[in-house]
Amino acid sequence: MEVANASLSAFWSPEKIAAVSLLSILTPFIIGGNLLVIIAVAKCRQLKSIPNYFLVSLAIADICTGLFAPLFIAEEVLKDSISSTLLCLGPHCLLMTVSGVSVMSLAAIAYDRYTALTRPLEYTTIMTFRKMVTFTVFAWIYSALIAWLPIMHLHEQGPACSFHLIRREPLIVLLSCLFLPSYLIIFFCYARIFCIARHHASAIAAVQNSLQRQIELSFVAKDTRYAKTLAIVVGFFVLLWLPYQLCLLVELVS
């Protein structure tokens, strides 16, 4: 009996208990909160816009994160008995896929707001529904292809299932071809947005009475407020994804 209790205690370590408990609490909020975003955009006509459709793609990726998260706990608990490469690395590849879609969606939102502020009168012809759908489909396919590289014989052969079986090549591709370009686009666009917003804030007070200028400034004032709100949301989102991506970087260089 004592041997059984000892083995059970070793099997369910405090770290595993904490992970299962935290996941049990967070998963319903992750799925429920993002479902509300999708329902709101679907039901409210005023919310049917290009940036909000990108938010829907982001919400779908987050729902997938909530659905896939239990697989990571199961893989961690049962890793000593997993011999299949697909079952071992599959959860990690799924997480890399949805994280890639999330970051690319954030980059698309940043570019959308940047376009709305810099070219307000041409925005509707630049950011069309077809382009939004094309980019969203591309983001999912591109992220999946890169994230599932470890399954394509780009992994080490080891005695136990572990994330360490993934070789350096797919991690280099993931960080350099997906996360790094997306973050550069996000930071560039929002830096330019705030520079433009500061410039227009001082210009609005001395605006001339030309009709075209008034129309342009009305677009700018509305989109500046919207961009600031999205920048706060994107900032928190990036901070929350950053630990995972830093772990990938540490795994790559260590």
Backbone as numpy.savetxt, mean C-alpha at the origin, in Angstrom:
# Nx Ny Nz CAx CAy CAz Cx Cy Cz
2.67 -36.20 31.29 1.84 -35.01 31.29 2.71 -33.75 31.29
3.77 -33.78 32.12 4.67 -32.64 32.18 5.40 -32.44 30.85
5.76 -33.56 30.20 6.42 -33.48 28.90 5.49 -32.83 27.87
4.22 -33.24 27.91 3.24 -32.68 26.97 3.05 -31.18 27.22
2.97 -30.81 28.50 2.82 -29.39 28.82 4.04 -28.59 28.40
5.22 -29.20 28.57 6.45 -28.51 28.17 6.51 -28.32 26.66
6.14 -29.36 25.91 6.15 -29.23 24.45 5.10 -28.24 23.98
3.93 -28.22 24.65 2.89 -27.26 24.29 3.34 -25.84 24.60
4.06 -25.68 25.72 4.58 -24.37 26.08 5.62 -23.89 25.08
6.44 -24.82 24.60 7.44 -24.44 23.59 6.78 -24.13 22.25
5.70 -24.86 21.95 5.00 -24.66 20.69 4.32 -23.29 20.66
3.63 -22.95 21.77 2.96 -21.66 21.88 3.82 -20.74 22.74
4.80 -20.14 22.13 5.67 -19.20 22.82 4.91 -17.90 23.08
5.40 -17.05 23.99 4.72 -15.77 24.24 4.60 -14.91 22.98
5.62 -14.97 22.09 5.55 -14.19 20.86 4.40 -14.65 19.97
4.22 -15.97 19.87 3.15 -16.49 19.03 1.78 -16.16 19.63
1.66 -16.27 20.95 0.39 -15.93 21.60 0.06 -14.45 21.38
1.08 -13.58 21.51 0.86 -12.15 21.30 0.46 -11.86 19.85
1.11 -12.55 18.91 0.79 -12.33 17.49 -0.63 -12.76 17.17
-1.03 -13.93 17.66 -2.38 -14.42 17.40 -3.42 -13.50 18.04
-3.15 -13.04 19.26 -4.09 -12.17 19.95 -4.24 -10.83 19.22
-3.11 -10.25 18.83 -3.15 -8.96 18.13 -3.85 -9.08 16.79
-3.58 -10.17 16.09 -4.20 -10.38 14.79 -5.70 -10.58 14.92
-6.12 -11.28 15.96 -7.55 -11.51 16.18 -8.29 -10.20 16.43
-7.60 -9.24 17.04 -8.23 -7.95 17.31 -8.23 -7.06 16.07
-7.12 -7.05 15.33 -6.97 -6.11 14.23 -7.71 -6.54 12.96
-7.77 -7.83 12.69 -8.34 -8.30 11.42 -9.77 -7.81 11.18
-10.69 -7.91 12.16 -12.05 -7.40 11.90 -12.07 -5.91 11.60
-11.21 -5.12 12.26 -11.17 -3.69 11.99 -10.60 -3.40 10.60
-9.58 -4.17 10.21 -8.98 -3.97 8.88 -10.01 -4.25 7.79
-10.68 -5.38 7.91 -11.66 -5.76 6.88 -12.88 -4.85 6.92
-13.42 -4.62 8.12 -14.63 -3.81 8.25 -14.42 -2.36 7.83
-13.31 -1.75 8.25 -13.06 -0.36 7.91 -12.90 -0.14 6.42
-12.19 -1.03 5.76 -11.99 -0.87 4.33 -13.24 -1.23 3.52
-14.05 -2.13 4.04 -15.34 -2.39 3.39 -16.22 -1.14 3.42
-16.15 -0.39 4.51 -16.93 0.85 4.60 -16.47 1.86 3.54
-15.18 1.92 3.28 -14.67 2.81 2.24 -15.24 2.42 0.88
-15.21 1.13 0.57 -15.72 0.66 -0.72 -17.22 0.92 -0.84
-17.96 0.63 0.22 -19.41 0.84 0.20 -19.74 2.32 0.03
-18.99 3.20 0.73 -19.24 4.63 0.63 -19.05 5.13 -0.79
-17.97 4.71 -1.45 -17.72 5.14 -2.82 -18.78 4.56 -3.77
-19.20 3.33 -3.51 -20.19 2.69 -4.38 -21.57 3.32 -4.24
-21.92 3.74 -3.03 -23.28 4.24 -2.77 -23.43 5.74 -3.00
-22.38 6.51 -2.77 -22.48 7.97 -2.83 -21.98 8.47 -4.17
-22.86 9.14 -4.91 -22.50 9.61 -6.24 -21.41 10.68 -6.17
-21.43 11.51 -5.13 -20.42 12.57 -5.02 -19.01 12.03 -4.82
-18.90 10.79 -4.36 -17.59 10.21 -4.10 -17.02 9.45 -5.30
-17.79 9.38 -6.38 -17.33 8.65 -7.56 -16.39 9.55 -8.37
-15.11 9.53 -7.99 -14.09 10.33 -8.66 -12.83 9.49 -8.83
-11.92 9.97 -9.68 -10.69 9.23 -9.98 -9.86 8.95 -8.73
-9.55 9.96 -7.90 -8.75 9.66 -6.70 -9.44 8.69 -5.75
-10.77 8.76 -5.66 -11.48 7.83 -4.77 -11.48 6.41 -5.33
-11.44 6.28 -6.64 -11.31 4.93 -7.20 -9.94 4.33 -6.87
-8.91 5.17 -6.85 -7.60 4.69 -6.39 -7.66 4.28 -4.92
-8.44 5.02 -4.12 -8.62 4.64 -2.72 -9.34 3.31 -2.59
-10.26 3.03 -3.52 -10.94 1.73 -3.50 -9.95 0.61 -3.76
-9.05 0.80 -4.74 -8.01 -0.20 -4.98 -7.14 -0.39 -3.75
-6.83 0.72 -3.08 -6.05 0.65 -1.85 -6.81 -0.12 -0.77
-8.12 0.14 -0.66 -8.93 -0.56 0.34 -9.00 -2.06 0.04
-9.10 -2.43 -1.23 -9.13 -3.86 -1.59 -7.82 -4.53 -1.19
-6.70 -3.84 -1.44 -5.41 -4.39 -1.04 -5.33 -4.56 0.47
-5.89 -3.61 1.22 -5.87 -3.71 2.68 -6.76 -4.85 3.17
-7.89 -5.05 2.50 -8.76 -6.18 2.87 -8.02 -7.49 2.64
-7.30 -7.56 1.53 -6.49 -8.77 1.27 -5.44 -8.97 2.36
-4.86 -7.87 2.83 -3.90 -7.97 3.94 -4.56 -8.60 5.16
-5.77 -8.13 5.48 -6.48 -8.70 6.62 -6.85 -10.16 6.43
-7.18 -10.53 5.18 -7.55 -11.92 4.92 -6.33 -12.84 4.90
-5.20 -12.31 4.41 -3.99 -13.14 4.31 -3.21 -13.23 5.61
-3.44 -12.28 6.51 -2.65 -12.25 7.74 -2.72 -13.55 8.54
-3.88 -14.20 8.67 -3.88 -15.48 9.41 -2.96 -16.54 8.79
-2.72 -16.45 7.47 -1.81 -17.42 6.84 -0.39 -17.30 7.39
0.01 -16.06 7.72 1.36 -15.87 8.24 1.50 -16.49 9.62
0.44 -16.33 10.43 0.48 -16.92 11.77 0.49 -18.45 11.66
-0.34 -18.98 10.76 -0.36 -20.43 10.58 1.00 -20.94 10.08
1.61 -20.19 9.16 2.92 -20.59 8.65 3.98 -20.55 9.74
3.88 -19.54 10.63 4.84 -19.41 11.72 4.67 -20.53 12.74
3.42 -20.87 13.04 3.14 -21.90 14.05 3.49 -23.29 13.51
3.21 -23.53 12.22 3.37 -24.87 11.65 4.59 -25.00 10.75
5.54 -24.06 10.84 6.64 -24.05 9.87 7.51 -25.31 9.94
7.59 -25.93 11.10 8.44 -27.14 11.20 7.87 -28.31 10.42
6.56 -28.27 10.14 5.93 -29.38 9.44 5.62 -29.06 7.98
6.02 -27.87 7.50 5.74 -27.46 6.12 6.95 -27.79 5.26
6.73 -28.58 4.23 7.81 -28.95 3.31 7.63 -28.37 1.92
6.44 -27.89 1.61 6.15 -27.35 0.28 6.65 -25.90 0.18
7.34 -25.60 -0.91 7.82 -24.24 -1.13 6.66 -23.26 -1.28
5.61 -23.70 -1.98 4.45 -22.84 -2.19 3.78 -22.48 -0.87
3.58 -23.47 0.00 2.95 -23.20 1.29 3.87 -22.38 2.20
5.17 -22.56 2.04 6.13 -21.86 2.89 6.25 -20.39 2.51
6.50 -20.13 1.22 6.74 -18.76 0.76 5.48 -18.05 0.27
4.41 -18.82 0.06 3.17 -18.22 -0.45 2.66 -17.06 0.38
2.53 -17.21 1.72 2.05 -16.07 2.52 2.91 -14.83 2.40
4.23 -15.01 2.33 5.11 -13.86 2.18 4.92 -13.20 0.82
4.74 -13.99 -0.21 4.52 -13.44 -1.55 3.19 -12.70 -1.63
2.17 -13.23 -0.97 0.88 -12.55 -0.94 1.00 -11.19 -0.27
1.71 -11.13 0.86 1.87 -9.86 1.56 2.66 -8.87 0.72
3.71 -9.34 0.04 4.48 -8.44 -0.82 3.63 -7.94 -1.98
2.72 -8.77 -2.49 1.85 -8.35 -3.58 0.94 -7.20 -3.15
0.23 -7.39 -2.05 -0.72 -6.37 -1.61 -0.01 -5.12 -1.11
1.17 -5.28 -0.52 1.92 -4.08 -0.10 2.39 -3.30 -1.32
2.77 -4.01 -2.39 3.15 -3.33 -3.63 1.99 -2.59 -4.25
0.80 -3.21 -4.27 -0.39 -2.54 -4.80 -0.71 -1.30 -3.96
-0.58 -1.42 -2.65 -0.88 -0.29 -1.77 0.03 0.88 -2.06
1.32 0.63 -2.16 2.28 1.72 -2.38 2.08 2.32 -3.77
1.82 1.50 -4.79 1.59 2.04 -6.13 0.29 2.84 -6.19
-0.72 2.44 -5.42 -1.97 3.21 -5.36 -1.72 4.56 -4.71
-0.90 4.59 -3.67 -0.55 5.86 -3.03 0.19 6.77 -4.00
1.09 6.20 -4.80 1.80 6.99 -5.80 0.82 7.54 -6.85
-0.16 6.74 -7.25 -1.15 7.20 -8.23 -2.00 8.34 -7.65
-2.37 8.23 -6.38 -3.14 9.30 -5.73 -2.32 10.58 -5.67
-1.04 10.45 -5.33 -0.17 11.63 -5.27 -0.06 12.30 -6.64
0.14 11.50 -7.69 0.24 12.07 -9.04 -1.09 12.69 -9.47
-2.19 12.07 -9.10 -3.51 12.61 -9.44 -3.70 14.00 -8.83
-3.36 14.15 -7.55 -3.52 15.46 -6.89 -2.53 16.48 -7.46
-1.35 16.03 -7.79 -0.35 16.92 -8.40 -0.86 17.43 -9.74
-1.45 16.56 -10.54 -2.00 16.96 -11.84 -3.17 17.92 -11.66
-4.01 17.66 -10.66 -5.18 18.52 -10.43 -4.76 19.93 -10.05
-3.65 20.07 -9.35 -3.19 21.39 -8.91 -2.39 22.12 -9.99
-1.57 21.39 -10.72 -0.70 22.04 -11.70 -1.40 22.29 -13.04
-2.37 21.46 -13.38 -3.07 21.61 -14.66 -4.57 21.43 -14.44
-5.19 22.33 -13.68 -6.59 22.14 -13.29 -7.57 22.14 -14.46
-7.31 22.97 -15.48 -8.25 23.06 -16.59 -8.13 21.88 -17.55
-7.02 21.14 -17.49 -6.82 19.98 -18.35 -6.95 18.67 -17.59
-7.29 18.76 -16.31 -7.28 17.57 -15.46 -8.21 16.47 -15.98
-9.41 16.85 -16.39 -10.39 15.84 -16.80 -9.98 15.11 -18.07
-9.16 15.73 -18.89 -8.68 15.05 -20.10 -7.42 14.24 -19.84
-6.66 14.59 -18.79 -5.44 13.85 -18.47 -5.77 12.62 -17.64
-6.54 12.79 -16.57 -6.88 11.69 -15.67 -8.27 11.18 -16.01
-8.34 10.24 -16.93 -9.62 9.68 -17.35 -9.90 8.36 -16.63
-11.14 7.94 -16.73 -11.54 6.68 -16.10 -10.78 5.50 -16.71
-10.59 5.53 -18.02 -9.88 4.43 -18.69 -8.43 4.34 -18.21
-7.77 5.48 -18.06 -6.39 5.48 -17.57 -6.32 4.96 -16.14
-7.31 5.33 -15.33 -7.35 4.86 -13.95 -7.48 3.34 -13.89
-8.38 2.78 -14.69 -8.57 1.33 -14.72 -7.31 0.64 -15.23
-6.71 1.20 -16.28 -5.50 0.60 -16.84 -4.38 0.57 -15.81
-4.18 1.67 -15.10 -3.11 1.71 -14.10 -3.40 0.75 -12.95
-4.66 0.67 -12.51 -5.00 -0.20 -11.40 -4.72 -1.66 -11.75
-5.14 -2.08 -12.94 -4.88 -3.45 -13.38 -3.37 -3.68 -13.49
-2.67 -2.71 -14.05 -1.21 -2.83 -14.16 -0.56 -2.96 -12.79
-1.02 -2.19 -11.81 -0.44 -2.24 -10.47 -0.57 -3.62 -9.86
-1.74 -4.23 -10.00 -1.94 -5.58 -9.45 -1.08 -6.62 -10.16
-1.04 -6.56 -11.49 -0.25 -7.54 -12.25 1.24 -7.35 -12.00
1.70 -6.11 -12.04 3.11 -5.82 -11.85 3.57 -6.24 -10.45
2.78 -5.90 -9.43 3.15 -6.27 -8.05 3.17 -7.79 -7.88
2.20 -8.47 -8.49 2.16 -9.92 -8.36 3.36 -10.59 -9.03
3.73 -10.09 -10.21 4.87 -10.69 -10.91 6.15 -10.54 -10.10
6.37 -9.35 -9.54 7.58 -9.12 -8.77 7.55 -9.89 -7.45
6.41 -9.88 -6.78 6.33 -10.51 -5.47 6.44 -12.03 -5.53
5.99 -12.61 -6.64 6.02 -14.07 -6.74 7.31 -14.59 -7.38
8.30 -13.73 -7.56 9.60 -14.18 -8.05 10.23 -15.25 -7.15
10.11 -15.15 -5.81 10.73 -16.19 -4.97 10.22 -17.60 -5.25
8.98 -17.73 -5.72 8.43 -19.05 -6.02 9.05 -19.62 -7.29
9.52 -18.71 -8.18 10.06 -19.15 -9.47 11.51 -19.60 -9.33
11.74 -20.53 -8.44 13.04 -21.15 -8.21 14.12 -20.13 -7.79
13.68 -18.99 -7.27 14.64 -18.01 -6.76 14.63 -18.06 -5.23
14.83 -19.25 -4.69 14.84 -19.42 -3.25 15.89 -20.47 -2.92
16.30 -20.45 -1.66 17.28 -21.42 -1.19 16.57 -22.70 -0.73
17.29 -23.78 -0.74 16.77 -25.03 -0.19 17.23 -25.14 1.26
16.29 -25.23 2.17 16.64 -25.28 3.58 15.86 -26.35 4.30
16.27 -26.70 5.51 15.59 -27.76 6.24 14.26 -27.33 6.82
14.08 -26.03 7.06 12.85 -25.56 7.70 12.27 -24.41 6.90
10.96 -24.26 7.00 10.27 -23.17 6.32 10.61 -21.86 7.01
11.03 -20.86 6.22 11.41 -19.58 6.78 11.46 -18.55 5.67
11.23 -17.29 6.06 11.37 -16.19 5.10 12.81 -16.07 4.61
13.76 -16.58 5.39 15.17 -16.50 5.02 15.49 -17.36 3.79
14.55 -18.20 3.37 14.78 -19.00 2.17 14.76 -18.14 0.90
14.16 -16.95 0.99 14.11 -16.07 -0.18 15.50 -15.51 -0.44
15.97 -15.62 -1.65 17.30 -15.12 -2.01 17.29 -13.61 -2.19
18.48 -13.05 -2.38 18.63 -11.61 -2.45 18.01 -11.01 -3.72
18.05 -11.75 -4.84 17.64 -11.17 -6.12 16.20 -10.66 -6.11
15.22 -11.47 -5.67 13.86 -10.94 -5.68 13.65 -9.78 -4.72
14.38 -9.76 -3.60 14.25 -8.64 -2.68 14.81 -7.36 -3.30
15.92 -7.48 -4.03 16.49 -6.32 -4.72 15.51 -5.78 -5.75
14.90 -6.69 -6.53 13.92 -6.28 -7.53 12.72 -5.62 -6.86
12.23 -6.20 -5.76 11.06 -5.67 -5.07 11.31 -4.26 -4.56
12.45 -4.05 -3.94 12.75 -2.74 -3.36 13.09 -1.69 -4.42
13.86 -2.10 -5.44 14.34 -1.12 -6.41 13.35 -0.84 -7.53
12.51 -1.80 -7.88 11.59 -1.64 -9.01 10.16 -1.35 -8.60
9.86 -1.41 -7.31 8.49 -1.19 -6.87 8.43 -0.14 -5.76
9.02 -0.43 -4.61 8.88 0.47 -3.47 9.62 1.79 -3.68
10.87 1.73 -4.13 11.66 2.96 -4.28 11.05 3.93 -5.28
10.69 3.51 -6.52 10.07 4.47 -7.44 8.76 5.04 -6.92
7.96 4.21 -6.25 6.68 4.69 -5.73 6.88 5.76 -4.67
7.82 5.52 -3.76 8.07 6.50 -2.71 8.65 7.79 -3.28
9.50 7.70 -4.29 10.04 8.90 -4.91 8.92 9.73 -5.55
7.98 9.07 -6.21 6.84 9.78 -6.81 5.99 10.44 -5.72
5.73 9.71 -4.63 4.91 10.24 -3.54 5.55 11.49 -2.94
6.82 11.40 -2.59 7.47 12.53 -1.93 7.64 13.72 -2.89
7.95 13.44 -4.15 8.09 14.54 -5.11 6.75 15.26 -5.31
5.69 14.50 -5.54 4.39 15.12 -5.82 3.88 15.93 -4.64
3.96 15.39 -3.43 3.44 16.14 -2.29 4.33 17.30 -1.91
5.64 17.20 -2.15 6.51 18.36 -1.93 6.13 19.49 -2.89
5.90 19.14 -4.15 5.48 20.15 -5.12 4.10 20.69 -4.80
3.20 19.83 -4.32 1.85 20.28 -3.98 1.90 21.35 -2.89
2.69 21.14 -1.86 2.73 22.11 -0.78 3.45 23.39 -1.19
4.42 23.28 -2.08 5.05 24.50 -2.61 4.05 25.31 -3.43
3.28 24.61 -4.27 2.27 25.29 -5.08 1.18 25.88 -4.20
0.76 25.13 -3.18 -0.30 25.62 -2.28 0.15 26.88 -1.55
1.40 26.92 -1.12 1.91 28.11 -0.43 1.95 29.30 -1.39
2.36 29.05 -2.62 2.43 30.14 -3.61 1.04 30.68 -3.91
0.06 29.79 -4.11 -1.29 30.25 -4.45 -1.98 30.89 -3.26
-1.63 30.50 -2.05 -2.25 31.12 -0.87 -1.92 32.60 -0.82
-0.70 32.96 -1.21 -0.33 34.37 -1.22 -0.87 35.08 -2.45
-1.08 34.33 -3.53 -1.55 34.94 -4.77 -3.05 35.20 -4.76
-3.79 34.40 -3.98 -5.25 34.55 -3.97 -5.66 35.93 -3.48
-4.91 36.48 -2.52 -5.27 37.78 -1.97 -5.16 38.89 -3.00
-4.26 38.75 -3.94 -4.03 39.80 -4.94 -4.48 39.36 -6.33
-5.49 38.50 -6.39 -5.91 37.97 -7.68 -6.55 39.06 -8.53
-6.29 38.99 -9.82 -6.93 39.91 -10.74 -8.35 39.43 -11.03
-9.15 40.29 -11.59 -10.56 39.98 -11.83 -10.80 39.33 -13.18
-9.84 38.58 -13.66 -10.06 37.89 -14.92 -10.84 36.60 -14.66
-11.74 36.27 -15.57 -12.61 35.11 -15.37 -11.79 33.82 -15.35
-10.83 33.67 -16.25 -10.04 32.44 -16.31 -9.24 32.26 -15.02
-8.68 33.37 -14.51 -7.89 33.28 -13.28 -8.77 32.87 -12.10
-9.99 33.40 -12.03 -10.89 33.04 -10.95 -11.27 31.56 -11.00
-11.53 31.06 -12.21 -11.86 29.64 -12.35 -10.69 28.77 -11.92
-9.49 29.18 -12.36 -8.31 28.39 -12.02 -8.09 28.37 -10.52
-8.25 29.52 -9.87 -8.02 29.58 -8.42 -9.09 28.82 -7.64
-10.31 28.76 -8.18 -11.34 27.98 -7.50 -10.99 26.50 -7.51
-10.44 26.02 -8.61 -9.95 24.65 -8.68 -8.81 24.44 -7.69
-7.88 25.39 -7.68 -6.70 25.27 -6.83 -7.08 25.24 -5.36
-7.97 26.13 -4.93 -8.35 26.19 -3.52 -9.00 24.88 -3.07
-9.89 24.34 -3.90 -10.56 23.08 -3.56 -9.58 21.93 -3.54
-8.74 21.82 -4.58 -7.82 20.69 -4.67 -6.70 20.77 -3.65
-6.34 21.99 -3.21 -5.31 22.12 -2.19 -5.78 21.52 -0.87
-7.02 21.83 -0.48 -7.58 21.24 0.75 -7.66 19.73 0.64
-8.10 19.26 -0.51 -8.21 17.81 -0.71 -6.83 17.15 -0.66
-5.84 17.80 -1.29 -4.49 17.25 -1.32 -3.88 17.20 0.08
-4.13 18.22 0.89 -3.61 18.22 2.25 -4.19 17.07 3.07
-5.50 16.84 2.91 -6.14 15.73 3.63 -5.55 14.40 3.19
-5.41 14.23 1.88 -4.84 12.98 1.38 -3.38 12.82 1.81
-2.64 13.93 1.89 -1.24 13.86 2.31 -1.12 13.33 3.73
-2.03 13.75 4.61 -2.02 13.25 5.99 -2.31 11.75 6.01
-3.33 11.33 5.25 -3.67 9.91 5.19 -2.51 9.09 4.62
-1.94 9.58 3.52 -0.83 8.88 2.89 0.37 8.82 3.82
0.63 9.92 4.54 1.76 9.94 5.46 1.65 8.87 6.53
0.47 8.76 7.14 0.27 7.73 8.16 0.37 6.34 7.55
-0.16 6.19 6.34 -0.13 4.87 5.70 1.30 4.44 5.42
2.10 5.37 4.92 3.51 5.07 4.63 4.24 4.70 5.92
3.97 5.43 6.99 4.63 5.13 8.27 4.26 3.74 8.78
3.01 3.32 8.53 2.57 2.02 9.02 3.13 0.87 8.17
3.36 1.13 6.89 3.97 0.10 6.04 5.48 0.08 6.15
6.06 1.20 6.65 7.51 1.34 6.66 8.23 0.24 7.45
7.75 -0.18 8.62 8.47 -1.24 9.35 8.64 -2.52 8.53
7.61 -2.92 7.81 7.72 -4.13 6.99 8.77 -3.96 5.90
8.76 -2.79 5.26 9.72 -2.58 4.18 11.15 -2.41 4.72
11.28 -1.86 5.91 12.59 -1.79 6.54 13.10 -3.19 6.89
12.18 -4.06 7.29 12.58 -5.45 7.55 13.09 -6.12 6.28
12.44 -5.85 5.16 12.92 -6.38 3.88 14.32 -5.86 3.58
14.54 -4.56 3.85 15.86 -3.98 3.58 16.93 -4.59 4.49
16.59 -4.76 5.77 17.55 -5.37 6.70 17.84 -6.80 6.28
16.80 -7.52 5.85 16.98 -8.88 5.39 17.89 -8.93 4.17
17.82 -7.89 3.36 18.63 -7.85 2.14 20.10 -7.59 2.44
20.39 -6.67 3.36 21.77 -6.26 3.58 22.47 -7.01 4.70
21.72 -7.70 5.54 22.35 -8.38 6.68 22.87 -9.74 6.28
